[in-house]
mmCIF file with all atom_site columns, C-alpha atoms in Angstrom:
data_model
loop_
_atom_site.group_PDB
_atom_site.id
_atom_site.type_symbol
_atom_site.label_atom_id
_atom_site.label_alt_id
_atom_site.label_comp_id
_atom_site.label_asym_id
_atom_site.label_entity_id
_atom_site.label_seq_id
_atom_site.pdbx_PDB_ins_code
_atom_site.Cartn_x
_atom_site.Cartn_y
_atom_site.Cartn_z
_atom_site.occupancy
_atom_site.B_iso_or_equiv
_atom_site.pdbx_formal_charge
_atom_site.auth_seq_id
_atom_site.auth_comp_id
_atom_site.auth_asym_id
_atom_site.auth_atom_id
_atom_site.pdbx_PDB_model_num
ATOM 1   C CA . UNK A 1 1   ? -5.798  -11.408 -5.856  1.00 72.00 ? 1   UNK A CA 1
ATOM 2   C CA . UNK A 1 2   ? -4.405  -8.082  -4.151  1.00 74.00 ? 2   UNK A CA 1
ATOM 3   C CA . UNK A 1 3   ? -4.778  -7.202  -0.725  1.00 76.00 ? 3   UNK A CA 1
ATOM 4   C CA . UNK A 1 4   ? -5.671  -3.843  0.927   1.00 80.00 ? 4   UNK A CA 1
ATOM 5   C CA . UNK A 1 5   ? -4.765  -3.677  4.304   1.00 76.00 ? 5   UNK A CA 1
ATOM 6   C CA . UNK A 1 6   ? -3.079  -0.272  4.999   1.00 76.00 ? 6   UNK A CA 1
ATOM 7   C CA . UNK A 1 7   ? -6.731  1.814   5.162   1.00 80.00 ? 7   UNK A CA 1
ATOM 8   C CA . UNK A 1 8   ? -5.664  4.119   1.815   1.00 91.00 ? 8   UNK A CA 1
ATOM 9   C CA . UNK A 1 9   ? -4.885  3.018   -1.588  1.00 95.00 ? 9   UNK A CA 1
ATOM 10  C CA . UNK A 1 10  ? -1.915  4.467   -2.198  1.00 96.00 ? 10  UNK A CA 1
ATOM 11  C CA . UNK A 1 11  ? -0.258  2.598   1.076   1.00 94.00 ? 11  UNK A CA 1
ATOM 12  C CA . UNK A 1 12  ? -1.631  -0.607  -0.690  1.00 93.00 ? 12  UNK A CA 1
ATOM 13  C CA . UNK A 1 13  ? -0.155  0.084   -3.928  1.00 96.00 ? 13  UNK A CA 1
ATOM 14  C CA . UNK A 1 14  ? 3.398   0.480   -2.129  1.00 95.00 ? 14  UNK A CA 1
ATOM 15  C CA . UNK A 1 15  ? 2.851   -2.806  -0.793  1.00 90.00 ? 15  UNK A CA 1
ATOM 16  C CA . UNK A 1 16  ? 2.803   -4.382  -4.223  1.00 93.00 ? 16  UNK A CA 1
ATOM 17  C CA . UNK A 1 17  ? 6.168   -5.033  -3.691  1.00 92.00 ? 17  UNK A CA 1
ATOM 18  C CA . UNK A 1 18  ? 5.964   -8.289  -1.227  1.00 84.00 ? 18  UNK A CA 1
ATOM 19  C CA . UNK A 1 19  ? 8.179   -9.191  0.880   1.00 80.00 ? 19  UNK A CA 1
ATOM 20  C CA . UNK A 1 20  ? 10.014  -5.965  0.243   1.00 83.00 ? 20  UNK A CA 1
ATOM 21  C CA . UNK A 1 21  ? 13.922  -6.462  2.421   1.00 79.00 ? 21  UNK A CA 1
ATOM 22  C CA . UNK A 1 22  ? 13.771  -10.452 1.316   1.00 81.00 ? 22  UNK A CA 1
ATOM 23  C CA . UNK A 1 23  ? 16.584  -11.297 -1.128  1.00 83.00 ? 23  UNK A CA 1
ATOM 24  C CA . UNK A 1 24  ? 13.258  -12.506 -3.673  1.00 87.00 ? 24  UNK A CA 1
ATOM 25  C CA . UNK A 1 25  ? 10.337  -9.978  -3.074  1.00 87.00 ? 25  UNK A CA 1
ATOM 26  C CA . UNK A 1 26  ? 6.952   -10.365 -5.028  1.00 87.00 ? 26  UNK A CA 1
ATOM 27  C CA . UNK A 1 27  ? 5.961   -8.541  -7.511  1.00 89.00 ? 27  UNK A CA 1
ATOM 28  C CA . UNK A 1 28  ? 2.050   -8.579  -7.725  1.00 92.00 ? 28  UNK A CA 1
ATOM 29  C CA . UNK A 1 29  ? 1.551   -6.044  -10.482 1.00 93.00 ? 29  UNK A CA 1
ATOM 30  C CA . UNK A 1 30  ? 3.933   -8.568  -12.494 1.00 94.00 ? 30  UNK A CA 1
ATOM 31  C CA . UNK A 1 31  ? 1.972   -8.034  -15.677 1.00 97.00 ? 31  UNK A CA 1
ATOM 32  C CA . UNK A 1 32  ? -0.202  -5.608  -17.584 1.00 98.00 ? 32  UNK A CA 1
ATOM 33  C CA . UNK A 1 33  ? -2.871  -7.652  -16.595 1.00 97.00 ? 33  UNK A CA 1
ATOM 34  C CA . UNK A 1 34  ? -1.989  -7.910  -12.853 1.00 97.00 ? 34  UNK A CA 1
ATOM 35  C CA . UNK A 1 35  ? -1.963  -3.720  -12.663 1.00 97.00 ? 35  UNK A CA 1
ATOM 36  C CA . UNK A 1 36  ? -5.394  -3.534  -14.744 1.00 98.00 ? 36  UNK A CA 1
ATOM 37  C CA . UNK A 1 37  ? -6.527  -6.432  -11.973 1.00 96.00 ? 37  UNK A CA 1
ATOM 38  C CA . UNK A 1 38  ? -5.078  -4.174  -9.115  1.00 97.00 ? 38  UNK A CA 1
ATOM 39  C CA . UNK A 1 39  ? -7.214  -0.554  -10.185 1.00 97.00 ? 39  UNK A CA 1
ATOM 40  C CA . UNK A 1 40  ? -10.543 -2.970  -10.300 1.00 97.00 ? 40  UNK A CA 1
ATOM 41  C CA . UNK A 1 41  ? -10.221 -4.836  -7.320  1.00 96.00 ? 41  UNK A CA 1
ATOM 42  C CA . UNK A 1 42  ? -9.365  -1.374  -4.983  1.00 96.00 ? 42  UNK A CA 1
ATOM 43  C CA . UNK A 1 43  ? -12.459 0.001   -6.210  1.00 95.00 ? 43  UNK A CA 1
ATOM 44  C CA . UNK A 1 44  ? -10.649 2.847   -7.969  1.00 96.00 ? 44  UNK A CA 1
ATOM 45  C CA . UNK A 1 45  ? -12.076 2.078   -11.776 1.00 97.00 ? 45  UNK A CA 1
ATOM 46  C CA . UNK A 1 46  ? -15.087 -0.118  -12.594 1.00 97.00 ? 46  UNK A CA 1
ATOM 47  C CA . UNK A 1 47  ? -13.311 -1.325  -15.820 1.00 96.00 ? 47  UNK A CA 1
ATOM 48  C CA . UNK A 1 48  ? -9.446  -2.529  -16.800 1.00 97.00 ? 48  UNK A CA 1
ATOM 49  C CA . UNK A 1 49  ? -7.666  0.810   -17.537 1.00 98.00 ? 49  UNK A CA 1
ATOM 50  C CA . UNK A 1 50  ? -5.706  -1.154  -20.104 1.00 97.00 ? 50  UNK A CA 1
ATOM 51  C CA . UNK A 1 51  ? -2.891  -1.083  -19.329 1.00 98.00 ? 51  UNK A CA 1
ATOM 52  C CA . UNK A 1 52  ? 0.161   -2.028  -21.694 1.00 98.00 ? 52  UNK A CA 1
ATOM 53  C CA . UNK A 1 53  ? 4.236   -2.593  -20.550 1.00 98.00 ? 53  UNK A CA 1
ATOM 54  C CA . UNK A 1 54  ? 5.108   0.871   -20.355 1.00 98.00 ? 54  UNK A CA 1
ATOM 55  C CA . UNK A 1 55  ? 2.048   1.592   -18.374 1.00 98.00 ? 55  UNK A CA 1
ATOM 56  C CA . UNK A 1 56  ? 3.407   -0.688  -15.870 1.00 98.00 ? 56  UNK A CA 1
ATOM 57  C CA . UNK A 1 57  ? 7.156   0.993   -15.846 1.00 98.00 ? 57  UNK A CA 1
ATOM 58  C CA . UNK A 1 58  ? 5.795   3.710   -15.153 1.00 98.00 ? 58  UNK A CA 1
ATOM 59  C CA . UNK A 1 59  ? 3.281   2.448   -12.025 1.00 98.00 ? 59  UNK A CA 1
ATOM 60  C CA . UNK A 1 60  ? 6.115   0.802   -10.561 1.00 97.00 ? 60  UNK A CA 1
ATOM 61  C CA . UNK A 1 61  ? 8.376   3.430   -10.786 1.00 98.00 ? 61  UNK A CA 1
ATOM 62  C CA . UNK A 1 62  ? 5.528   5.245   -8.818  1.00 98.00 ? 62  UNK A CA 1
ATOM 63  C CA . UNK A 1 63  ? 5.313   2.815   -6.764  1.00 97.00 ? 63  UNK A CA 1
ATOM 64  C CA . UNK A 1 64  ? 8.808   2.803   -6.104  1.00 97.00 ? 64  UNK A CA 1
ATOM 65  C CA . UNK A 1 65  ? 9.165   6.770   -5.574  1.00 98.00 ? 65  UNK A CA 1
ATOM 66  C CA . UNK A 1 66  ? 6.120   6.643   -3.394  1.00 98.00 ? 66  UNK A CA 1
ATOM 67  C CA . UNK A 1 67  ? 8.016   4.118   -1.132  1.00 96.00 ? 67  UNK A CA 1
ATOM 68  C CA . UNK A 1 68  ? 10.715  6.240   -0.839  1.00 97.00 ? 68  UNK A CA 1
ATOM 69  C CA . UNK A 1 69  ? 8.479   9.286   0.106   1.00 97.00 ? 69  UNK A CA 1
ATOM 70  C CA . UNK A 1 70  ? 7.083   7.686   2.785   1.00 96.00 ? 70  UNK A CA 1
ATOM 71  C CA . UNK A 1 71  ? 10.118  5.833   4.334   1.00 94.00 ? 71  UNK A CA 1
ATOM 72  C CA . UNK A 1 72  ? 11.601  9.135   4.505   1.00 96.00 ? 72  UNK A CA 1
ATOM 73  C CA . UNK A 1 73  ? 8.228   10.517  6.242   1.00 95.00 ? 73  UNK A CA 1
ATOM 74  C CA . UNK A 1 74  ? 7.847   7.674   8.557   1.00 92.00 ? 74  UNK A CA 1
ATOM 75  C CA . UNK A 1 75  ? 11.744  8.343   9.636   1.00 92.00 ? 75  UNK A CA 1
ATOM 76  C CA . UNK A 1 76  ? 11.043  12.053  10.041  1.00 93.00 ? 76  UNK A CA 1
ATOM 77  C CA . UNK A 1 77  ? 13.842  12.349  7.519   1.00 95.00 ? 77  UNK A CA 1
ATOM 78  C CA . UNK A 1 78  ? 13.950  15.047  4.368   1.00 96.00 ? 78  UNK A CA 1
ATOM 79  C CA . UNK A 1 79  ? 12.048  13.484  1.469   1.00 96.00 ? 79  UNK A CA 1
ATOM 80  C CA . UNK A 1 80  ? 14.027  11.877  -1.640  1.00 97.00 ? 80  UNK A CA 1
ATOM 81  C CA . UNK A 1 81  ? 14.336  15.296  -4.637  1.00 98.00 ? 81  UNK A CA 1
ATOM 82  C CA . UNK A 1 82  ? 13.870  12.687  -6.972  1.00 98.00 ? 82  UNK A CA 1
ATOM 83  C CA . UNK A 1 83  ? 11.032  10.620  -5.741  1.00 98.00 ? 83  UNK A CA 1
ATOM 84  C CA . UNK A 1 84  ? 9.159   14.025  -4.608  1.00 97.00 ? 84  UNK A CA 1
ATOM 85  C CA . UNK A 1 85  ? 9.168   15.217  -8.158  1.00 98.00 ? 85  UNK A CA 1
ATOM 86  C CA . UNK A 1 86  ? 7.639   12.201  -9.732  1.00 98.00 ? 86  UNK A CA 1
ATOM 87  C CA . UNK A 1 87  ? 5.481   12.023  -6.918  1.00 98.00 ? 87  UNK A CA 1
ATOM 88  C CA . UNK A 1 88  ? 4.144   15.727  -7.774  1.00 98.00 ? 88  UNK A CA 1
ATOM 89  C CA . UNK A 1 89  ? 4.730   15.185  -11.716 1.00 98.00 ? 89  UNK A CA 1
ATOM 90  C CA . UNK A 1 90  ? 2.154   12.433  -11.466 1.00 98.00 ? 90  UNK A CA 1
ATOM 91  C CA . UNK A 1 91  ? 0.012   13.662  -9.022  1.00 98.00 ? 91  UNK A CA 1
ATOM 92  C CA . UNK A 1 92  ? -0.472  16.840  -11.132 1.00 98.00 ? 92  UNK A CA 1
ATOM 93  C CA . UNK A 1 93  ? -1.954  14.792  -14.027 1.00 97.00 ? 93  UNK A CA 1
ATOM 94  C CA . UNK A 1 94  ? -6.151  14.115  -14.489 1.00 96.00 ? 94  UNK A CA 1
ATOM 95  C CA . UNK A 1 95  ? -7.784  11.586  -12.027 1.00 95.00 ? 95  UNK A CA 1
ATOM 96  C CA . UNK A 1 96  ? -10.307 9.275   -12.357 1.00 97.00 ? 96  UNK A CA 1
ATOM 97  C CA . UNK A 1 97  ? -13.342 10.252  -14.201 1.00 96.00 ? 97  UNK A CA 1
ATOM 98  C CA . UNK A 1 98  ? -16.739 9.604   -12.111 1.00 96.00 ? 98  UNK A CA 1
ATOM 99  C CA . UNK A 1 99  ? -20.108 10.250  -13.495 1.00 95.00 ? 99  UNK A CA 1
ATOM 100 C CA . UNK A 1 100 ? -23.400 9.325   -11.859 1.00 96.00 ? 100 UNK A CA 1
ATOM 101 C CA . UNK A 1 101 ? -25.782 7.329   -14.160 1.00 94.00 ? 101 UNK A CA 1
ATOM 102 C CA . UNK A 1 102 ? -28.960 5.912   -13.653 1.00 95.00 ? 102 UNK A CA 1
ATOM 103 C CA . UNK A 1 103 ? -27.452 2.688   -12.561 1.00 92.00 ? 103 UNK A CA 1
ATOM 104 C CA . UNK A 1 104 ? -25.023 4.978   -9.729  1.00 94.00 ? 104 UNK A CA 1
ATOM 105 C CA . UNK A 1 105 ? -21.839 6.016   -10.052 1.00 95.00 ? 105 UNK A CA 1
ATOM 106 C CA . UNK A 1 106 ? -19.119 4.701   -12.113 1.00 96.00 ? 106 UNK A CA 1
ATOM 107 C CA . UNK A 1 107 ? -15.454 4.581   -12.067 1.00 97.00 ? 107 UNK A CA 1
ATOM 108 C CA . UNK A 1 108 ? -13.160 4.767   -15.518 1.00 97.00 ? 108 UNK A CA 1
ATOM 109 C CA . UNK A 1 109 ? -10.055 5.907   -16.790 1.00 97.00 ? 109 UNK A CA 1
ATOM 110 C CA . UNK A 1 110 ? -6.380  5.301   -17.487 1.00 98.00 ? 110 UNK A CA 1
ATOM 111 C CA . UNK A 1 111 ? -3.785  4.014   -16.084 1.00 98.00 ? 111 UNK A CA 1
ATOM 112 C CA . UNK A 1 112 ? -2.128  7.473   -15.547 1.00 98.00 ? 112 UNK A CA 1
ATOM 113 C CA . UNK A 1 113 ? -4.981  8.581   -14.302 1.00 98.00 ? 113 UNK A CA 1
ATOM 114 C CA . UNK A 1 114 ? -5.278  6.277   -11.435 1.00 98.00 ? 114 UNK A CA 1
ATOM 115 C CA . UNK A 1 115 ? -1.557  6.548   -10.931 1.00 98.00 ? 115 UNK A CA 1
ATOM 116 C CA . UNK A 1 116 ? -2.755  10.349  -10.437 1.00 98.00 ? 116 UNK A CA 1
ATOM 117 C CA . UNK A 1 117 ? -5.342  9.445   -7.969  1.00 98.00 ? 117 UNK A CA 1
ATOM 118 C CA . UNK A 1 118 ? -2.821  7.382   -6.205  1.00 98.00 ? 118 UNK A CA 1
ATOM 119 C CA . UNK A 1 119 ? 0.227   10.362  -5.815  1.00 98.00 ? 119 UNK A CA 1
ATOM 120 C CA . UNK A 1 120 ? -2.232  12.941  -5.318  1.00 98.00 ? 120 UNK A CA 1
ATOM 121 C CA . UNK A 1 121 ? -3.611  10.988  -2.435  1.00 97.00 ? 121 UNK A CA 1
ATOM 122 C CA . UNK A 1 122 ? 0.292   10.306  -1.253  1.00 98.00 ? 122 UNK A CA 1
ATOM 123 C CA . UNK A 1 123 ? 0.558   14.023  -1.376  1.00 98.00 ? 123 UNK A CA 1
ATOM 124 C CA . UNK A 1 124 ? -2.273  14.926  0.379   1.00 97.00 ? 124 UNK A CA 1
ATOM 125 C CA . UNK A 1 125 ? -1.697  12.457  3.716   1.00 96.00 ? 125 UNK A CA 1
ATOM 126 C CA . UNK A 1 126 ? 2.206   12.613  3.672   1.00 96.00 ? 126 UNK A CA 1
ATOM 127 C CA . UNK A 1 127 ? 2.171   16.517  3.391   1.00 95.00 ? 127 UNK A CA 1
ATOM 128 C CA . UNK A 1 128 ? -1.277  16.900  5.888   1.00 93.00 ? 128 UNK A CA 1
ATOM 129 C CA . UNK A 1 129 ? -1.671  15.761  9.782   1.00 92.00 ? 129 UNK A CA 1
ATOM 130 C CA . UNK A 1 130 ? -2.061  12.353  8.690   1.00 90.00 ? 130 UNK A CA 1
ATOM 131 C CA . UNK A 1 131 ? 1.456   11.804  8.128   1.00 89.00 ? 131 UNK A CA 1
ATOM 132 C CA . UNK A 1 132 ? 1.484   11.226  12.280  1.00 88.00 ? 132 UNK A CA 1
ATOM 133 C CA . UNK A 1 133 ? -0.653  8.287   11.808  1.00 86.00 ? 133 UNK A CA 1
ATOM 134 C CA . UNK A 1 134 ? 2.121   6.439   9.246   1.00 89.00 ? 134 UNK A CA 1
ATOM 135 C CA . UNK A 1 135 ? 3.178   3.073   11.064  1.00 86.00 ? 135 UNK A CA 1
ATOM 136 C CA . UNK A 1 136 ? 5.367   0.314   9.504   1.00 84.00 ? 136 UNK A CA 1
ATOM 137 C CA . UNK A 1 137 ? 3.629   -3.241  10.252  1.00 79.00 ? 137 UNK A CA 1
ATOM 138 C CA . UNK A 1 138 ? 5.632   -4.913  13.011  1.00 73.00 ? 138 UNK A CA 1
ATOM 139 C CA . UNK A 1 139 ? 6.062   -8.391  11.666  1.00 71.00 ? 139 UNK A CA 1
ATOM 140 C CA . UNK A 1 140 ? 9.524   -8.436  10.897  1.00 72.00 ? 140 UNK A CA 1
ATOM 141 C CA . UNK A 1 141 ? 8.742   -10.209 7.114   1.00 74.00 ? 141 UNK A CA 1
ATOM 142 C CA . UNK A 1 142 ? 6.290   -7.556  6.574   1.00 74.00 ? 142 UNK A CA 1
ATOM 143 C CA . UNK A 1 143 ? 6.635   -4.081  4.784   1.00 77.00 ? 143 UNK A CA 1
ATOM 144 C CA . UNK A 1 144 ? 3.814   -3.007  4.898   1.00 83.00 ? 144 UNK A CA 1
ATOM 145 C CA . UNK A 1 145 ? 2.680   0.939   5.832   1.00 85.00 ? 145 UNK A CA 1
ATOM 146 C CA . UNK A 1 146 ? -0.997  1.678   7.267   1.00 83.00 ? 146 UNK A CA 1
ATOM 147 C CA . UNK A 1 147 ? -2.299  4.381   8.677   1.00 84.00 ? 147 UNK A CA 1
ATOM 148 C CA . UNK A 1 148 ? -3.189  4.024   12.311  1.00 83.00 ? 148 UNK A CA 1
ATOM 149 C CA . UNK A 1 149 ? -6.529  5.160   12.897  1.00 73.00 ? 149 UNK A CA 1
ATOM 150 C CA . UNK A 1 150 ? -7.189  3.056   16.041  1.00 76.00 ? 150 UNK A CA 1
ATOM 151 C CA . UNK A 1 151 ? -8.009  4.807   19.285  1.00 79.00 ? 151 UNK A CA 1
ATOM 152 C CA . UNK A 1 152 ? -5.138  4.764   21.093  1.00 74.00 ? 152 UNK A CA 1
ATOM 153 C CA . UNK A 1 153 ? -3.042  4.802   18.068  1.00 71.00 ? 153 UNK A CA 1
ATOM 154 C CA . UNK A 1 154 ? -1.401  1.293   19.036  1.00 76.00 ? 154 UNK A CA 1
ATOM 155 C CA . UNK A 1 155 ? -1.889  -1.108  16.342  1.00 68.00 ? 155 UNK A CA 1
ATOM 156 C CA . UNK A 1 156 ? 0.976   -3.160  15.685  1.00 72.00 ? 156 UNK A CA 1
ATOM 157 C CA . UNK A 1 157 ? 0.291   -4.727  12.143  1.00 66.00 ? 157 UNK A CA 1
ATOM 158 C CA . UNK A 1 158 ? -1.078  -3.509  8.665   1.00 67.00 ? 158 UNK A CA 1
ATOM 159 C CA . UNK A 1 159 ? -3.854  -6.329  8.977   1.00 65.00 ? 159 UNK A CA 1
ATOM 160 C CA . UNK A 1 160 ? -5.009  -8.319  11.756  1.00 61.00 ? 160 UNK A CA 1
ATOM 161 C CA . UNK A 1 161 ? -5.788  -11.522 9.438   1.00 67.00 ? 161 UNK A CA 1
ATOM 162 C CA . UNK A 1 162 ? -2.458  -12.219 7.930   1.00 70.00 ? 162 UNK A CA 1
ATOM 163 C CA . UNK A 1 163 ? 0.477   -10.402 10.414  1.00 67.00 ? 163 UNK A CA 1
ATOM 164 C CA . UNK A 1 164 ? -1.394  -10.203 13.278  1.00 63.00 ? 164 UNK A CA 1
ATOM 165 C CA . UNK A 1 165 ? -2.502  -13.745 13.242  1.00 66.00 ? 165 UNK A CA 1
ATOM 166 C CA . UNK A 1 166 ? 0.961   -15.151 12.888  1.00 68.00 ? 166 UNK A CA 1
ATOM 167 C CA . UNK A 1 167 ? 2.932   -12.931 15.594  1.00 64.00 ? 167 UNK A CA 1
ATOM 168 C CA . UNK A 1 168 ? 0.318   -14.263 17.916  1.00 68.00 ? 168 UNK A CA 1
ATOM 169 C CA . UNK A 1 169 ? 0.255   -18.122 17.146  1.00 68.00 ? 169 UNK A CA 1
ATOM 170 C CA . UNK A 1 170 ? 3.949   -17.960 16.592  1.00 67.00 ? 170 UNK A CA 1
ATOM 171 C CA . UNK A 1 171 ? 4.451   -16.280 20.185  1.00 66.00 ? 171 UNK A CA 1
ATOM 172 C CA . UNK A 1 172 ? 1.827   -19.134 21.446  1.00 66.00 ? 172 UNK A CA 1
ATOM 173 C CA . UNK A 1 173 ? 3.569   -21.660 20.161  1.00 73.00 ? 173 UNK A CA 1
ATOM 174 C CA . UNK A 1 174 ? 6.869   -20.548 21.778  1.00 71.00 ? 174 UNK A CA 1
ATOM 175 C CA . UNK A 1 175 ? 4.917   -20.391 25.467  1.00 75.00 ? 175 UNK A CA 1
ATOM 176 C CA . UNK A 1 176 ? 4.070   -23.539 24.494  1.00 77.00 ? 176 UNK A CA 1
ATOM 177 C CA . UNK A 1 177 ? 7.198   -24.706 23.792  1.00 78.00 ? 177 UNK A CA 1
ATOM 178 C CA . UNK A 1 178 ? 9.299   -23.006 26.903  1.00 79.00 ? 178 UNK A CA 1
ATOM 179 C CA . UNK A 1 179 ? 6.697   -24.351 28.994  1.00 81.00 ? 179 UNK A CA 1
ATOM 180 C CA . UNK A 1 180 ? 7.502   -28.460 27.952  1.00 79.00 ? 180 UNK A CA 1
ATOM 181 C CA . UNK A 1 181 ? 11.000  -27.801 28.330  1.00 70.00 ? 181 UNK A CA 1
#
């Protein structure tokens, strides 16, 4: 089961990486499987692409130059040559077919199509106004990027259910605690 916290897909496929600075991060598209799993669960294809092992090289290693590309962005610093360029090689490539049918619309294609879909979509935010709304979840364990589209712009973590919840009821429980003592 994948979660989608960070309000765009390809912010959610960078956090496929877990746990991201711990010695023993997660991988979640582990398997050919897991990434076919991943593009049906976001929405982004109605069917398993099919993916195969060199499929998921290469969707990691997008994954991978996509983190880079927006670390850099979030730290107002020059983005990675070498990340960029697979960024744009990929996001140059054919997205997702959709066709409407009499049952709606549907959603197929490869897996480097949806890896398409995904660095197009990193290009259009990180190079557009957007890029201002790029936050890093502030849970310390957490890695995750979101867009902040709150008003205010002061959310704190990619999802309120997971990070949110446990900054809160850990900073409870130490009131709790400094008050006993």
């Amino acid at each position: 089961m994948h979660a989608f916290p960070c309000g765009t897909l390809f912010l959610d496929f960078v956090g496929t990486l877990r746990a991201r600075r711990h010695a023993e991060p997660t991988e979640m598209p582990a398997s050919p499987q897991a990434l076919d799993a991943w593009f049906v669960e976001s929405g982004m294809m109605d069917e398993a692409p099919g993916a195969d092992r060199a499929a998921l090289a290469t969707a990691v290693s997008l994954r991978e130059a996509l983190y880079s590309v927006t670390a850099a962005a979030l730290a107002k610093e020059a983005l990675p040559t070498d990340a960029l360029a697979e960024v744009n090689r990929l996001a140059a490539g054919l997205p997702v077919q959709v066709q409407l049918g009499d049952s709606g619309a549907s959603r197929t294609g490869s897996v480097s199509q949806g890896l398409a879909v995904l660095a197009r979509e990193a290009v259009e935010i990180l190079g557009g106004a957007q890029a201002d709304l790029l936050r890093e979840c502030s849970r310390p364990e957490c890695t995750q990027t979101y867009l902040d589209h709150s008003r205010g712009r002061r959310r704190e973590w990619c999802a309120m259910e997971t990070c949110g919840n446990r900054v809160k009821a850990a900073a409870y429980r130490a009131r709790r605690r400094s008050q006993k003592n």
